[in-house]
CSV table of N, CA and C in Angstrom, one decimal:
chain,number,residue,atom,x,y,z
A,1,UNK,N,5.6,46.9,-8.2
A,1,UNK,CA,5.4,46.6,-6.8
A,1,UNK,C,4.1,47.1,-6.3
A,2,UNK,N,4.3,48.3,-6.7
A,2,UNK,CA,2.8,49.2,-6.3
A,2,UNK,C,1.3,48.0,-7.0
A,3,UNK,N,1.4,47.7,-7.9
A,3,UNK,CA,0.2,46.8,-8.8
A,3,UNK,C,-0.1,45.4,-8.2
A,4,UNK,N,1.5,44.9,-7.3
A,4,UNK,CA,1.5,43.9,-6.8
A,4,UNK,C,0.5,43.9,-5.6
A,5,UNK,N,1.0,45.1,-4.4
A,5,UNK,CA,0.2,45.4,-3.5
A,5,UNK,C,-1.0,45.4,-3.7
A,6,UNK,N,-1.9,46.5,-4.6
A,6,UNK,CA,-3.0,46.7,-5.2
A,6,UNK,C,-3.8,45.3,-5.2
A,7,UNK,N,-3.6,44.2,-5.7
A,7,UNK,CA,-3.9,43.0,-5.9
A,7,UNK,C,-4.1,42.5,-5.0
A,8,UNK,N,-2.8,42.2,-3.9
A,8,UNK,CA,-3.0,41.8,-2.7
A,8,UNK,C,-4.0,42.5,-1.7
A,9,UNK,N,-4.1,43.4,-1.8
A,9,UNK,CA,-5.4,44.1,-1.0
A,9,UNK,C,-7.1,43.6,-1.1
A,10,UNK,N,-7.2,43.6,-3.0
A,10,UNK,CA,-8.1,43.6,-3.5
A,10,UNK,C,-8.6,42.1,-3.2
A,11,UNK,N,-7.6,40.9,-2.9
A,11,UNK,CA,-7.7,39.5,-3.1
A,11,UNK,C,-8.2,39.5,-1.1
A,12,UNK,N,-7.0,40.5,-0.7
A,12,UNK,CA,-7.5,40.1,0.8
A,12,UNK,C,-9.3,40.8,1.0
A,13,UNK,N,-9.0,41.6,1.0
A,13,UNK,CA,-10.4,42.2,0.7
A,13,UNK,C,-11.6,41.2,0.8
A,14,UNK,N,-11.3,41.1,-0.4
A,14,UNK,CA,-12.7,39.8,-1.1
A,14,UNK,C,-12.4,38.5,-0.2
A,15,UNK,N,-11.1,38.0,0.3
A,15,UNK,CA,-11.3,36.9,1.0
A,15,UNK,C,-11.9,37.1,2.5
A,16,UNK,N,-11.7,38.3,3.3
A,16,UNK,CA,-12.2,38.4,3.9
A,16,UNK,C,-13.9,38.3,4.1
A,17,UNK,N,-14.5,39.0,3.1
A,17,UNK,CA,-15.5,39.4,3.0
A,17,UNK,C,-16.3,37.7,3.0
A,18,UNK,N,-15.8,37.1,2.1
A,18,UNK,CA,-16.0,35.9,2.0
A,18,UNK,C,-15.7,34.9,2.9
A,19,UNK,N,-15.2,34.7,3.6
A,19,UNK,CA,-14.6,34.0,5.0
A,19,UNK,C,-16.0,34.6,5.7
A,20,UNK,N,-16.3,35.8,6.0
A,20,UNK,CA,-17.5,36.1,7.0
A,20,UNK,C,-18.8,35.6,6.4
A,21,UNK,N,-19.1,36.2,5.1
A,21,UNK,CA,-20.1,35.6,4.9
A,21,UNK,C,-20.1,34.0,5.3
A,22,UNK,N,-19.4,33.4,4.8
A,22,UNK,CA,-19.8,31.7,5.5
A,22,UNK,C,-19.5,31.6,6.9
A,23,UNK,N,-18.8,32.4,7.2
A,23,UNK,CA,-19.1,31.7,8.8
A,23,UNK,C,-20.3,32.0,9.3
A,24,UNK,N,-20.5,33.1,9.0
A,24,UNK,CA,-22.2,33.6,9.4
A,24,UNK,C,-23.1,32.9,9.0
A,25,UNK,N,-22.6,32.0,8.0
A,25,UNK,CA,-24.2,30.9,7.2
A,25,UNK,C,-24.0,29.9,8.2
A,26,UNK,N,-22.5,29.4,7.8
A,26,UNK,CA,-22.2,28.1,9.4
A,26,UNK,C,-22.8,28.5,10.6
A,27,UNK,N,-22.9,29.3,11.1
A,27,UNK,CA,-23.5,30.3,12.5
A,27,UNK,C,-24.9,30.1,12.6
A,28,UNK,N,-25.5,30.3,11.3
A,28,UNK,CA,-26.9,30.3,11.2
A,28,UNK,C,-27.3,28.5,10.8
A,29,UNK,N,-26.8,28.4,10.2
A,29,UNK,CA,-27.1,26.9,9.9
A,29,UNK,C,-26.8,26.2,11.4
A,30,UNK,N,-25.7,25.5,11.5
A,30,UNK,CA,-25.8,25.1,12.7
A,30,UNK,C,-25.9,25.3,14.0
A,31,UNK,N,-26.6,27.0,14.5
A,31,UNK,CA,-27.3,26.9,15.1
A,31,UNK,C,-28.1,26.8,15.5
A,32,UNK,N,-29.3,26.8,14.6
A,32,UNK,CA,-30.7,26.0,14.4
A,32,UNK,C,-30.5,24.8,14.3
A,33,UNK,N,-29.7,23.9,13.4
A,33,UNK,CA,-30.2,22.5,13.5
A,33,UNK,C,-29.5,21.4,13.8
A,34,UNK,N,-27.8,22.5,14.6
A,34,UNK,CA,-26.8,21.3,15.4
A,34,UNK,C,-26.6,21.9,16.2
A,35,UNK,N,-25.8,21.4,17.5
A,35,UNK,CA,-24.9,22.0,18.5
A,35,UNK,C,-23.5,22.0,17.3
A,36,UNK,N,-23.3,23.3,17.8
A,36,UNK,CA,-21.7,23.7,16.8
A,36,UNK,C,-20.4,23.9,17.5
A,37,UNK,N,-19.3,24.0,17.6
A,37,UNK,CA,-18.3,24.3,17.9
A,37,UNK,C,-17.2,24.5,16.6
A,38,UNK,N,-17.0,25.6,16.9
A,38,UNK,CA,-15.9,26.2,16.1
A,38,UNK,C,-14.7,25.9,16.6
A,39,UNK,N,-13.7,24.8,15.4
A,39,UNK,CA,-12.7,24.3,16.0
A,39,UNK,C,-11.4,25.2,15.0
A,40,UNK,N,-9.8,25.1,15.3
A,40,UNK,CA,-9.2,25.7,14.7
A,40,UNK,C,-9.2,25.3,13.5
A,41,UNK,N,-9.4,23.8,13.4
A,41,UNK,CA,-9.1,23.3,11.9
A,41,UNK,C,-10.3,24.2,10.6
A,42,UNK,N,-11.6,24.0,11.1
A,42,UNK,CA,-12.4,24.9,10.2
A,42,UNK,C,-12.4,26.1,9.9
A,43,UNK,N,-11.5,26.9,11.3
A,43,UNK,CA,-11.5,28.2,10.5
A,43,UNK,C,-10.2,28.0,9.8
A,44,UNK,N,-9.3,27.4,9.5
A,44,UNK,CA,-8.0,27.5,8.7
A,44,UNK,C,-8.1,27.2,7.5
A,45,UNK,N,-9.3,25.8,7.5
A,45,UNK,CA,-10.0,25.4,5.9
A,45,UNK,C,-11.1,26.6,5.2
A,46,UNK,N,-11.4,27.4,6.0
A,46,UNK,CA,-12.6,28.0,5.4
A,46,UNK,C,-11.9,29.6,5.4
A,47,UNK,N,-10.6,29.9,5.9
A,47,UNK,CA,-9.6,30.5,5.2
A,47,UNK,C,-8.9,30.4,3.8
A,48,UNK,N,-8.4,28.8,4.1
A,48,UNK,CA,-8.3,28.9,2.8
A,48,UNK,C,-9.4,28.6,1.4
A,49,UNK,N,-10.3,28.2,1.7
A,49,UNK,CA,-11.3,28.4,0.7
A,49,UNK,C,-11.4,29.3,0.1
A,50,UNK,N,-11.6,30.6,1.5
A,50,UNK,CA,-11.8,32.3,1.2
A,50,UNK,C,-10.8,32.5,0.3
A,51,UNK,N,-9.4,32.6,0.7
A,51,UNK,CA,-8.9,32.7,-0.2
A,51,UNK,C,-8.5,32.3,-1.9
A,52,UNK,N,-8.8,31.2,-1.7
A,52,UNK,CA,-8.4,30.7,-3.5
A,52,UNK,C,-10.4,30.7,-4.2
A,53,UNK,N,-11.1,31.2,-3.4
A,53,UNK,CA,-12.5,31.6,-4.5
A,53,UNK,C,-12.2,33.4,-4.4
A,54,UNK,N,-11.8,33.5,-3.3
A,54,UNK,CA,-11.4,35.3,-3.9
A,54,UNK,C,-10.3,35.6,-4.8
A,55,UNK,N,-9.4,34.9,-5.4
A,55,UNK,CA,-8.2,34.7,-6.3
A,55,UNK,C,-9.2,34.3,-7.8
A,56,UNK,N,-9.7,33.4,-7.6
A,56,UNK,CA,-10.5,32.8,-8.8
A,56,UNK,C,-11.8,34.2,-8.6
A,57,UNK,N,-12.1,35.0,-8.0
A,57,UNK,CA,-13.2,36.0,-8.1
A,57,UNK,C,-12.1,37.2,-8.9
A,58,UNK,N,-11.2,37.7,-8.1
A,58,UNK,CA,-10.5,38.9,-8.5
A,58,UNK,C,-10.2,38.3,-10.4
A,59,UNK,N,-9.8,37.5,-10.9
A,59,UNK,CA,-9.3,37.4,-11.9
A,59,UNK,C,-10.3,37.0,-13.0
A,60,UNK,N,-11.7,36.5,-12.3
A,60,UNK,CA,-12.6,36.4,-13.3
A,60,UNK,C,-13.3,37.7,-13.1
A,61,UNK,N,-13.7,38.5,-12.2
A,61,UNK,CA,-14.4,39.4,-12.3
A,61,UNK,C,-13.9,41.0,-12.1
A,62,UNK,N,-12.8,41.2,-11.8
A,62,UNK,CA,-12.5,42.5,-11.0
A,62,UNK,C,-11.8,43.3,-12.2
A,63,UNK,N,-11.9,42.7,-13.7
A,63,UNK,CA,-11.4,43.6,-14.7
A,63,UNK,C,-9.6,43.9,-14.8
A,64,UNK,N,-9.0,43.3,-13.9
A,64,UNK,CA,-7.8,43.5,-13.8
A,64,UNK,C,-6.8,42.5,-14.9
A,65,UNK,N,-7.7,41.3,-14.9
A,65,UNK,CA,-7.1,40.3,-15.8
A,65,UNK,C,-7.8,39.7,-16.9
A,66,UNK,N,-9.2,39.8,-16.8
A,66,UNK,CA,-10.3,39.4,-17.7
A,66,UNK,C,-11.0,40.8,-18.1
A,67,UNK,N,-10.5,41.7,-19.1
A,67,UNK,CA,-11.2,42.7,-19.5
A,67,UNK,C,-12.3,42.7,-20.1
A,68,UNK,N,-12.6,41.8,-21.6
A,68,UNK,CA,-13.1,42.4,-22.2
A,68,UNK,C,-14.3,40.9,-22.6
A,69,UNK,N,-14.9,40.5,-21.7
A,69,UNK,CA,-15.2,39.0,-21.8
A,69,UNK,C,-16.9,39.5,-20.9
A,70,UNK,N,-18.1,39.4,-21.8
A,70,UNK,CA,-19.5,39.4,-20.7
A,70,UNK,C,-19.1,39.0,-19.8
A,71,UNK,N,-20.3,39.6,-18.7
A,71,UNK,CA,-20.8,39.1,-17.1
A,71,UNK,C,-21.2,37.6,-17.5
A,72,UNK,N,-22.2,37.2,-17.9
A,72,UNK,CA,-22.8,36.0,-18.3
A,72,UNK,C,-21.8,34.6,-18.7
A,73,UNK,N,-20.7,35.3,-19.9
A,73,UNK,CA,-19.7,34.4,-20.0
A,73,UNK,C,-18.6,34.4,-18.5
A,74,UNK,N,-18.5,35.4,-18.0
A,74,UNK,CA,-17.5,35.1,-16.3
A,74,UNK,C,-18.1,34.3,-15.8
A,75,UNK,N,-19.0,34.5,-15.5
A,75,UNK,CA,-20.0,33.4,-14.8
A,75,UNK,C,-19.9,31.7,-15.4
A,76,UNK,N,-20.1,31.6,-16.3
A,76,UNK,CA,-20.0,30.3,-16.9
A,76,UNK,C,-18.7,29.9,-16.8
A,77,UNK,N,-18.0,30.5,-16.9
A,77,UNK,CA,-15.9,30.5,-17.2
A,77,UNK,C,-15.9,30.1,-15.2
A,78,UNK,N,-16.4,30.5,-14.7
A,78,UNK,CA,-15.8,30.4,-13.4
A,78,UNK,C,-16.1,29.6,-12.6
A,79,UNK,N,-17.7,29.5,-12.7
A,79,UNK,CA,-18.3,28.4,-12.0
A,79,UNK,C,-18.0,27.5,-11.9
A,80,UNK,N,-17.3,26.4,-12.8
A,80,UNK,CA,-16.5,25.3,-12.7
A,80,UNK,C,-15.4,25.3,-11.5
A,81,UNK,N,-14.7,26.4,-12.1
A,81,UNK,CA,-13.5,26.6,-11.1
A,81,UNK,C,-14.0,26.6,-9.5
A,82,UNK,N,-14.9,27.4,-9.2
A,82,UNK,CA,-15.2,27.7,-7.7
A,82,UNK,C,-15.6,25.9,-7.7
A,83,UNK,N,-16.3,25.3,-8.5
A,83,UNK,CA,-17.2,24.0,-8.2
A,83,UNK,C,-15.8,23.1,-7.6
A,84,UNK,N,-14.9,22.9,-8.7
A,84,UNK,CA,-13.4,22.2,-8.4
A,84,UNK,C,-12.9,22.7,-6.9
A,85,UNK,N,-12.5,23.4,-6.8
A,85,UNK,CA,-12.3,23.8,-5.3
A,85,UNK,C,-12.8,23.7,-4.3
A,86,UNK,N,-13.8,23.6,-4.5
A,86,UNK,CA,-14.9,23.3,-3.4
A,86,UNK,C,-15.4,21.6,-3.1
A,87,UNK,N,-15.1,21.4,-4.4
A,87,UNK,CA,-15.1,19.6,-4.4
A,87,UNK,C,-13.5,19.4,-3.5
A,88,UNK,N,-12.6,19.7,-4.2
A,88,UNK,CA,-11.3,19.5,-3.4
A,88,UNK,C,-11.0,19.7,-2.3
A,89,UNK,N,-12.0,20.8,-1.5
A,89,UNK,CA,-11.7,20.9,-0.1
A,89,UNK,C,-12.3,20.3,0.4
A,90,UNK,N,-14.0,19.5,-0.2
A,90,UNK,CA,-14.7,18.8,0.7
A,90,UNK,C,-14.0,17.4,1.0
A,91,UNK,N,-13.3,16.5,-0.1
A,91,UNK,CA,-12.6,15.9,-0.6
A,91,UNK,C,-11.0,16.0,0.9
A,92,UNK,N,-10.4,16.9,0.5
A,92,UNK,CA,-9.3,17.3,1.3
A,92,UNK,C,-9.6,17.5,2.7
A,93,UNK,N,-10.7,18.0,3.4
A,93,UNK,CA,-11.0,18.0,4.8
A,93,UNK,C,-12.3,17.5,5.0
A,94,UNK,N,-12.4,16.4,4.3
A,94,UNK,CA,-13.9,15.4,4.6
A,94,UNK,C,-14.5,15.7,5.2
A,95,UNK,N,-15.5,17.1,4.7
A,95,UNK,CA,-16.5,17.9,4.7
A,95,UNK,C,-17.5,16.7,5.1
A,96,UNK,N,-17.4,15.5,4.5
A,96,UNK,CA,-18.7,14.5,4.6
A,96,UNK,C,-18.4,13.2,3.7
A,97,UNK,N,-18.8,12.2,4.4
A,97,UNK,CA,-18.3,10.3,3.5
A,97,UNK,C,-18.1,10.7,2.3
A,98,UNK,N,-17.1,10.7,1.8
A,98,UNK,CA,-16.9,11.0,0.1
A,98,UNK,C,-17.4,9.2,-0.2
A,99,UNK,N,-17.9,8.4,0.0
A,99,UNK,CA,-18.2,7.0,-0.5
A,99,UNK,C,-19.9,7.3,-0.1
A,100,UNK,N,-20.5,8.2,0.3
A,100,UNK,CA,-21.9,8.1,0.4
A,100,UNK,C,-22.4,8.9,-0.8
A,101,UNK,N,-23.4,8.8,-1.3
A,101,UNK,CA,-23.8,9.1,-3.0
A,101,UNK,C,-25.2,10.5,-2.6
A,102,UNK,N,-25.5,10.4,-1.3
A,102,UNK,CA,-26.2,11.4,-0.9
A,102,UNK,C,-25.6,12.4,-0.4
A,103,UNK,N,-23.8,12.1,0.1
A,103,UNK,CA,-23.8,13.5,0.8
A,103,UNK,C,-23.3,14.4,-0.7
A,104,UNK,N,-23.0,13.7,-1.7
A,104,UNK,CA,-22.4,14.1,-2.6
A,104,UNK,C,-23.7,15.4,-3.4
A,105,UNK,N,-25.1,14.7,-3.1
A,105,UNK,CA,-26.1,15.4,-3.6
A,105,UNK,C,-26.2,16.6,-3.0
A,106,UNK,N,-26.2,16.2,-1.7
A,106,UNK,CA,-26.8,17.8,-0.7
A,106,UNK,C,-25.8,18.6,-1.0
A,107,UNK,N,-24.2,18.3,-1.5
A,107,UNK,CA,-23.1,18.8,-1.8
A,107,UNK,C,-23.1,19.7,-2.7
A,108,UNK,N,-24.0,19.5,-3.4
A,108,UNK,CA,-23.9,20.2,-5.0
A,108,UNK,C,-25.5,20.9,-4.9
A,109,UNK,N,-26.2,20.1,-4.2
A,109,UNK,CA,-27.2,21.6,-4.3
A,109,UNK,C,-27.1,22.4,-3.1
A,110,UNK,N,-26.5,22.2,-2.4
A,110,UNK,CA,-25.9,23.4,-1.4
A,110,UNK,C,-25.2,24.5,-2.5
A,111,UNK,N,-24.3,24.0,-3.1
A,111,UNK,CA,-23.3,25.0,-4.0
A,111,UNK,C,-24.3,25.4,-5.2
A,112,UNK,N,-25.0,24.6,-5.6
A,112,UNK,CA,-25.9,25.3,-6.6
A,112,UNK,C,-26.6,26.1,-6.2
A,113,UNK,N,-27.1,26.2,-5.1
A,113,UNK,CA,-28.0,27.3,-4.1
A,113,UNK,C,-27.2,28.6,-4.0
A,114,UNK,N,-26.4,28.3,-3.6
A,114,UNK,CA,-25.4,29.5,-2.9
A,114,UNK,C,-25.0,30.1,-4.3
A,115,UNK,N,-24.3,29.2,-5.6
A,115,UNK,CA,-24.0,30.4,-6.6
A,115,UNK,C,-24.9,31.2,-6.7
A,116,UNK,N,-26.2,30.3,-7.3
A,116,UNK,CA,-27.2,31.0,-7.4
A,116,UNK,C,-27.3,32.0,-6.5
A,117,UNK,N,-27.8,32.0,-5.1
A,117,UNK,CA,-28.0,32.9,-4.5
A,117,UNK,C,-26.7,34.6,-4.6
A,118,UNK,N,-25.7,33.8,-4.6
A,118,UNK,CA,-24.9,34.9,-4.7
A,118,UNK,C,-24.7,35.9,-5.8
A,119,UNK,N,-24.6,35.4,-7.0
A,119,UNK,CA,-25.3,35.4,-8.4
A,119,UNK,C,-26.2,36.5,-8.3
A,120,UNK,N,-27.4,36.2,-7.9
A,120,UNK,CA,-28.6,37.0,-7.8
A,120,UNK,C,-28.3,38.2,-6.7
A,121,UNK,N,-27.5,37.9,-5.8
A,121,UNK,CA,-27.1,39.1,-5.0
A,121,UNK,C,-26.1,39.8,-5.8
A,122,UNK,N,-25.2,39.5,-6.6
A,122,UNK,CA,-24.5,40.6,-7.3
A,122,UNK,C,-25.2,41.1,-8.7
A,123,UNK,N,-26.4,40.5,-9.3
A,123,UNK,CA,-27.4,41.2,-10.0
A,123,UNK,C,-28.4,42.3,-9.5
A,124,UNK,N,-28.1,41.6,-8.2
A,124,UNK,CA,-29.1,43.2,-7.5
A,124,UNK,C,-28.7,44.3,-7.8
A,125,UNK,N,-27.1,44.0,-7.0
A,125,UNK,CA,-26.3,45.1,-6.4
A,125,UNK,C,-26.1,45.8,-7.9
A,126,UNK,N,-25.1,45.1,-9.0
A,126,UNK,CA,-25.3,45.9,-10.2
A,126,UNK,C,-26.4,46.9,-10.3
A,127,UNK,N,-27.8,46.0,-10.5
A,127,UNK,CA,-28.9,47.1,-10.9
A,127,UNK,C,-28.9,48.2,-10.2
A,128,UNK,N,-29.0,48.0,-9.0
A,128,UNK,CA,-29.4,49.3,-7.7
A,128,UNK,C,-27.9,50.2,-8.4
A,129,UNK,N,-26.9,49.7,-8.2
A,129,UNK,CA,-26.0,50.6,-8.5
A,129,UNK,C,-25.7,51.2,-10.2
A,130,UNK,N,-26.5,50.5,-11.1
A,130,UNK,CA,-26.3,50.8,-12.7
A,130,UNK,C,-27.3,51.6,-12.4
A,131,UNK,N,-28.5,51.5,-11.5
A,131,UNK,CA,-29.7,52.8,-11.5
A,131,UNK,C,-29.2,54.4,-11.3
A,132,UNK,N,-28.3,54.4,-10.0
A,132,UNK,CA,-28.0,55.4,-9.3
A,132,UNK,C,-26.9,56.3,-10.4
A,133,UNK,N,-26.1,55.4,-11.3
A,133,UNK,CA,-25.3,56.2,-11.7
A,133,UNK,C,-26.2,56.7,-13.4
A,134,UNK,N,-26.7,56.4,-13.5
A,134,UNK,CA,-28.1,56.5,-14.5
A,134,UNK,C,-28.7,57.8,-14.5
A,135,UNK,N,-28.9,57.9,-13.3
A,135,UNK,CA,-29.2,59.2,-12.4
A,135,UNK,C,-28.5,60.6,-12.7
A,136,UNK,N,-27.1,60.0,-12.0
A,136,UNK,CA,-26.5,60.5,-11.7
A,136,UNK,C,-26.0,60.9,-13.4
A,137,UNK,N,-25.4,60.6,-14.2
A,137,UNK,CA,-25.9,61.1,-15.4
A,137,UNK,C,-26.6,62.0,-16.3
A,138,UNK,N,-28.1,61.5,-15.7
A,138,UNK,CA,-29.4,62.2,-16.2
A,138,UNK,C,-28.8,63.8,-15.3
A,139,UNK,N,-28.5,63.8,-14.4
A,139,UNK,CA,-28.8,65.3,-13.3
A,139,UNK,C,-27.4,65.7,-14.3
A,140,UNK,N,-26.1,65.0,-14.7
A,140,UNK,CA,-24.9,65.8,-15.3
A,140,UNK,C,-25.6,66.3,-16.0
A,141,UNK,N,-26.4,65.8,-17.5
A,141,UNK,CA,-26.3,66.0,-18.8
A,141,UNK,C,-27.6,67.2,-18.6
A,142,UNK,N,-28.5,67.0,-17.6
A,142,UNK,CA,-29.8,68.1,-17.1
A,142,UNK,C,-29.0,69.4,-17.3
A,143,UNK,N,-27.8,70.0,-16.2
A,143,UNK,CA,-26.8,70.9,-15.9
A,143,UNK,C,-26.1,71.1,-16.7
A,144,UNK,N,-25.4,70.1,-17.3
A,144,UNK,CA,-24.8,70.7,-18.3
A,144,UNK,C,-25.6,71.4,-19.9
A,145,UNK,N,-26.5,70.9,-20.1
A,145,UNK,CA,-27.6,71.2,-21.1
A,145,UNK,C,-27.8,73.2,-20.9
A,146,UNK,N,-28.5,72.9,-19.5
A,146,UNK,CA,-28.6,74.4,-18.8
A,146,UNK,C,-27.8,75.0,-19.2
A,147,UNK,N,-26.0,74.9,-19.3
A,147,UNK,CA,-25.1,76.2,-19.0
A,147,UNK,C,-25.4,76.9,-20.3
């Protein structure tokens, strides 16, 4: 029960985090280049998005279910998955003409953008944070050497 909770936190967590980030892109995007209104139905769709890419995030990346598998290969293993779901919701709450062959384009390089972008934000964060503990290391083994 306790591992159950754990999960549930870690999934709410991440979906939260991810629910804001897009609304804040929706926020930015169509404030610049639409009049917007935030209706109930988008925030309930873009709930559950949050949720089932933070379910597909915790299990491909959070080490809890996928141990012993590269960053590089998660990445490849998942990105389908987020792609499928995101087709299915555009699909399921006609995000845009599913019969027009151009929205389908901007469709995919929007998502190609964004993994990418996101991608490259969690290679940051690794480095900055694989630096610090590097560090932090180098100052242990400095002190401990000393005693």
């Amino acid at each position: 029960m306790k591992k159950l909770l754990e999960i549930s936190v870690a999934v709410k967590t991440q979906a939260c985090l991810i629910f804001t980030g897009t609304m804040l892109a929706y926020a930015l995007i169509y404030g610049f280049f639409a009049e917007w209104q935030v209706t109930a139905a988008m925030i309930f769709e873009l709930a559950l998005v949050s949720l089932l890419c933070a379910v597909i995030q915790f299990i491909f990346f959070s080490g809890a279910v996928i141990r012993s598998m590269s960053y590089g290969k998660r990445i490849l293993c998942a990105m389908p998955i987020f792609l499928v779901v995101m087709l299915g919701a555009a699909l399921l709450f006609k995000w845009f003409p599913a019969e027009e062959w151009t929205g389908w384009l901007v469709f995919l390089g929007i998502f190609a953008l964004a993994f990418a972008g996101i991608t490259l934000g969690f290679e940051i964060y690794f480095w900055v944070t694989g630096r610090k503990y590097d560090d932090m290391l180098a100052d242990y083994k400095r002190k401990h050497k000393e005693d």
